[in-house]
């Protein structure tokens, strides 16, 4: 009987505290404006050094565009394609190149049905530890691996803040 009474009291205290906890705002890590701009700049520096004209898009934790720039001399489609790569990296938690490799496996054919997910290199997730807080998408270099290298250079600019 005593253990039943203790269990009831414990349950009541949890239910009494639940409304107070439900009212607290969420606290989460996300890409700040300063971080997005630093990643953008680092990405462009690397691609320019390598001789590539690219467009870059940074998305935040919610998959929304945090920063973007259309590179000089790039085609009009590069902005949207860079956004899709960044979104893919954010939502999948892996590079868009890794997603491309998964899409080749018939067991992952469903990935082709997810709106906004693309299978081509150039998208890299932004992570704090194992938590994905955004993504970088780059388009315009001759090949997804080169786009991805530029994105990684941009993320390296803010590596200390991601620890």
Coordinates of C-alpha atoms in Angstrom, one line a residue:
X1 CA 0.0 0.0 0.0
X2 CA 2.8 2.4 0.9
X3 CA 4.5 1.9 -2.5
X4 CA 1.2 2.6 -4.3
X5 CA 0.8 5.8 -2.3
X6 CA 4.4 6.9 -3.2
X7 CA 3.8 6.1 -6.9
X8 CA 0.6 8.2 -6.9
X9 CA 2.4 11.1 -5.2
X10 CA 5.3 10.9 -7.7
X11 CA 2.8 10.8 -10.6
X12 CA 0.9 13.8 -9.3
X13 CA 4.1 15.9 -8.9
X14 CA 5.1 15.1 -12.5
X15 CA 1.7 16.1 -13.8
X16 CA 1.8 19.3 -11.7
X17 CA 5.2 20.3 -13.1
X18 CA 4.4 19.4 -16.7
X19 CA 2.4 22.6 -17.4
X20 CA 5.2 24.8 -16.1
X21 CA 7.8 22.9 -18.3
X22 CA 5.5 23.1 -21.4
X23 CA 5.5 26.9 -21.1
X24 CA 9.3 27.3 -21.2
X25 CA 10.7 28.4 -24.5
X26 CA 12.9 26.1 -26.5
X27 CA 16.6 26.8 -26.4
X28 CA 18.4 25.4 -29.5
X29 CA 21.6 26.0 -31.4
X30 CA 21.2 27.6 -34.8
X31 CA 23.2 29.4 -37.5
X32 CA 23.6 33.1 -36.6
X33 CA 23.9 35.8 -39.2
X34 CA 27.6 36.3 -38.4
X35 CA 28.3 32.6 -38.7
X36 CA 26.4 32.5 -42.1
X37 CA 28.4 35.4 -43.4
X38 CA 31.7 33.9 -42.3
X39 CA 30.9 30.6 -43.9
X40 CA 29.8 32.4 -47.1
X41 CA 33.1 34.4 -47.2
X42 CA 35.3 31.4 -46.5
X43 CA 33.5 29.3 -49.2
X44 CA 33.9 32.1 -51.8
X45 CA 37.5 32.6 -50.9
X46 CA 38.3 29.0 -51.5
X47 CA 36.4 28.7 -54.8
X48 CA 37.8 32.0 -56.1
X49 CA 41.3 30.8 -55.2
X50 CA 40.6 27.6 -57.1
X51 CA 39.3 29.6 -60.1
X52 CA 35.6 28.7 -59.8
X53 CA 32.6 31.0 -60.2
X54 CA 30.0 29.7 -57.7
X55 CA 26.8 30.6 -55.9
X56 CA 26.5 29.8 -52.2
X57 CA 23.5 29.3 -50.0
X58 CA 23.4 28.8 -46.2
X59 CA 20.3 27.4 -44.6
X60 CA 19.6 27.4 -40.8
X61 CA 18.3 24.6 -38.6
X62 CA 14.8 25.0 -40.0
X63 CA 16.0 24.7 -43.6
X64 CA 15.4 28.4 -44.2
X65 CA 17.8 30.5 -46.2
X66 CA 20.1 32.4 -43.8
X67 CA 22.5 33.9 -46.4
X68 CA 23.0 33.6 -50.1
X69 CA 25.1 35.1 -52.9
X70 CA 25.0 34.6 -56.6
X71 CA 28.6 34.6 -57.9
X72 CA 29.7 36.8 -60.7
X73 CA 29.3 35.1 -64.1
X74 CA 27.2 32.2 -62.7
X75 CA 24.0 30.9 -64.4
X76 CA 20.6 31.8 -63.0
X77 CA 19.8 28.3 -61.8
X78 CA 22.8 28.2 -59.5
X79 CA 21.0 30.0 -56.6
X80 CA 18.1 27.5 -56.4
X81 CA 20.4 24.5 -57.0
X82 CA 22.8 25.7 -54.2
X83 CA 19.7 26.0 -51.9
X84 CA 18.6 22.5 -52.7
X85 CA 22.1 21.1 -51.9
X86 CA 22.2 23.0 -48.6
X87 CA 18.6 21.9 -47.7
X88 CA 19.6 18.3 -48.5
X89 CA 22.6 18.4 -46.3
X90 CA 20.6 19.9 -43.5
X91 CA 17.6 17.5 -43.6
X92 CA 19.7 14.4 -44.2
X93 CA 22.5 15.3 -41.8
X94 CA 25.1 14.3 -44.3
X95 CA 26.7 15.6 -47.4
X96 CA 24.5 15.8 -50.6
X97 CA 27.2 13.6 -52.2
X98 CA 26.5 10.9 -49.5
X99 CA 22.8 11.2 -50.3
X100 CA 23.6 10.8 -54.0
X101 CA 25.4 7.5 -53.2
X102 CA 22.5 6.3 -51.1
X103 CA 20.0 7.1 -53.9
X104 CA 21.9 4.6 -56.1
X105 CA 20.9 1.8 -53.7
X106 CA 17.4 0.5 -54.5
X107 CA 16.7 0.3 -50.7
X108 CA 16.9 4.1 -50.6
X109 CA 14.8 4.9 -53.7
X110 CA 12.3 6.6 -51.4
X111 CA 14.8 9.5 -51.1
X112 CA 13.9 10.5 -54.6
X113 CA 10.4 11.2 -53.4
X114 CA 11.3 13.7 -50.7
X115 CA 10.6 17.2 -51.9
X116 CA 13.7 19.4 -52.1
X117 CA 16.2 16.6 -51.6
X118 CA 18.8 16.3 -54.4
X119 CA 21.5 13.7 -55.0
X120 CA 24.6 15.6 -56.2
X121 CA 27.7 16.8 -54.4
X122 CA 28.1 20.3 -53.1
X123 CA 25.9 20.3 -49.9
X124 CA 27.6 20.0 -46.5
X125 CA 25.8 20.0 -43.1
X126 CA 26.8 22.5 -40.4
X127 CA 27.2 20.6 -37.1
X128 CA 27.8 21.4 -33.5
X129 CA 29.0 18.0 -32.3
X130 CA 26.5 15.6 -33.8
X131 CA 23.7 18.1 -33.9
X132 CA 22.9 19.5 -37.4
X133 CA 22.2 23.2 -37.2
X134 CA 22.2 24.1 -40.9
X135 CA 23.7 23.4 -44.3
X136 CA 25.9 25.0 -46.9
X137 CA 25.2 24.5 -50.6
X138 CA 27.7 25.4 -53.4
X139 CA 27.1 25.3 -57.1
X140 CA 29.2 26.3 -60.1
X141 CA 32.5 24.4 -59.7
X142 CA 33.2 21.7 -62.3
X143 CA 31.9 18.8 -60.2
X144 CA 30.1 18.3 -56.9
X145 CA 33.4 17.2 -55.1
X146 CA 34.9 20.6 -55.9
X147 CA 31.7 22.4 -54.7
X148 CA 31.9 20.3 -51.5
X149 CA 35.6 21.2 -50.9
X150 CA 34.7 24.9 -51.1
X151 CA 31.8 24.4 -48.6
X152 CA 34.1 22.6 -46.2
X153 CA 36.6 25.5 -46.4
X154 CA 33.8 27.9 -45.4
X155 CA 32.7 25.7 -42.4
X156 CA 36.4 25.6 -41.4
X157 CA 36.3 29.4 -40.9
X158 CA 33.8 28.9 -38.0
X159 CA 35.2 25.6 -36.7
X160 CA 36.0 27.1 -33.2
X161 CA 32.4 28.3 -32.8
X162 CA 31.0 24.8 -33.7
X163 CA 32.8 23.1 -30.8

